[in-house]
Coordinates of C-alpha atoms in Angstrom, one line a residue:
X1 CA 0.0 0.0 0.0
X2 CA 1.5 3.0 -1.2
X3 CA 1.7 6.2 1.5
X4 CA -1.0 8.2 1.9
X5 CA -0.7 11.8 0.5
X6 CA -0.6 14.9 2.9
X7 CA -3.8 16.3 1.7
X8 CA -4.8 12.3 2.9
X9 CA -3.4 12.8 6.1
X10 CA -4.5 16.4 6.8
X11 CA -8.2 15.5 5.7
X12 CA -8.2 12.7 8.3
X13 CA -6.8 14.9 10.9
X14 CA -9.8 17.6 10.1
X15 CA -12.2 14.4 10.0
X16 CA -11.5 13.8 13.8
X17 CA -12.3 17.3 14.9
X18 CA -15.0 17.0 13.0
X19 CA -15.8 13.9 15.0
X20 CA -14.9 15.7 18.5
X21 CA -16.8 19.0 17.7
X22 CA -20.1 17.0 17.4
X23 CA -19.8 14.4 20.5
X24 CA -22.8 15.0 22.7
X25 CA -20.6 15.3 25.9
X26 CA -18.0 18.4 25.1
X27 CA -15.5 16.7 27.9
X28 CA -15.5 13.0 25.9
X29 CA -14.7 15.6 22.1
X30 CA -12.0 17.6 24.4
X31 CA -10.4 13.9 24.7
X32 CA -11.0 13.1 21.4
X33 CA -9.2 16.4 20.2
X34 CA -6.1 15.8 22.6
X35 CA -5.7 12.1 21.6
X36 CA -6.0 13.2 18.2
X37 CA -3.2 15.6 18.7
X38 CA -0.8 13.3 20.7
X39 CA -2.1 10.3 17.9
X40 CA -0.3 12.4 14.7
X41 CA 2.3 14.0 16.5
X42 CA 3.7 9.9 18.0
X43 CA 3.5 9.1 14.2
X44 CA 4.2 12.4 12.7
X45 CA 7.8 10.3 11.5
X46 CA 7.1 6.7 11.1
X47 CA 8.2 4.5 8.7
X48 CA 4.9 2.7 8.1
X49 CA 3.0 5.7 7.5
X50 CA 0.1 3.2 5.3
X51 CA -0.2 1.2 8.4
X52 CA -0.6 4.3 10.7
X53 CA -3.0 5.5 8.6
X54 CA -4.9 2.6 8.0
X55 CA -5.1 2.4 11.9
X56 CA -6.3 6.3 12.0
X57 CA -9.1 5.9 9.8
X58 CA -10.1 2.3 11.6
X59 CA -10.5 4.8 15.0
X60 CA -12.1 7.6 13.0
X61 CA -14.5 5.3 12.3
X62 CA -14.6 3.8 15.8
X63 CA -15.2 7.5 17.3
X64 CA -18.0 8.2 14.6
X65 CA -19.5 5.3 16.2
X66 CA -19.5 6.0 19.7
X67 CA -20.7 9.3 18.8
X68 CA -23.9 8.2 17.6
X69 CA -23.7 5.0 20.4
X70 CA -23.2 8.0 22.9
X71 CA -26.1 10.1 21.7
X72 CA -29.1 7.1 21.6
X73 CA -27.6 6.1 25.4
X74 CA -27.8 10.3 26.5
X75 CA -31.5 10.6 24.8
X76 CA -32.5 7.3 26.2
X77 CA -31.8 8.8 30.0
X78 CA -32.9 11.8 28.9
X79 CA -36.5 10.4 28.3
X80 CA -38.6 10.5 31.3
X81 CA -39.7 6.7 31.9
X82 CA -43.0 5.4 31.8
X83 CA -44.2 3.6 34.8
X84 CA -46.8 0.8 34.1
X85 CA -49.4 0.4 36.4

């Protein structure tokens, strides 16, 4: 697999702000944003830069899915519950 190209790496990098910036709880998309950062700045000079960015988009994805995971769970609370009688 060849390298990915910088406009590649820059759009992935944009893609988890993105990501962070939508996250129901801001605290959970401050982490996000800081792991982010500490993410491409660790493999800002690696060798296997297909495989590090292979493994970047697999957690993009895993993030886009907690966010949505994270918003059913926060309405579900949110909902008052319905006692039966």
């Amino acid at each position: 697999m060849a390298s990915p190209s910088r406009s590649e790496i820059l759009s992935l990098y944009r893609s988890f702000f993105r990501t962070a910036r939508v996250f129901p709880d801001a605290k959970v998309g401050k982490y996000i944003e800081k792991m982010t950062k500490d993410m491409f700045r660790r493999n800002r000079n690696a060798e296997d830069g297909a495989g590090a960015f292979a493994l970047g988009q697999s957690q993009l994805v895993a993030a886009k899915r907690q966010v949505e995971v994270y918003a059913v769970n926060l309405e579900k609370l949110r909902r008052p519950s319905v006692k039966e009688e």
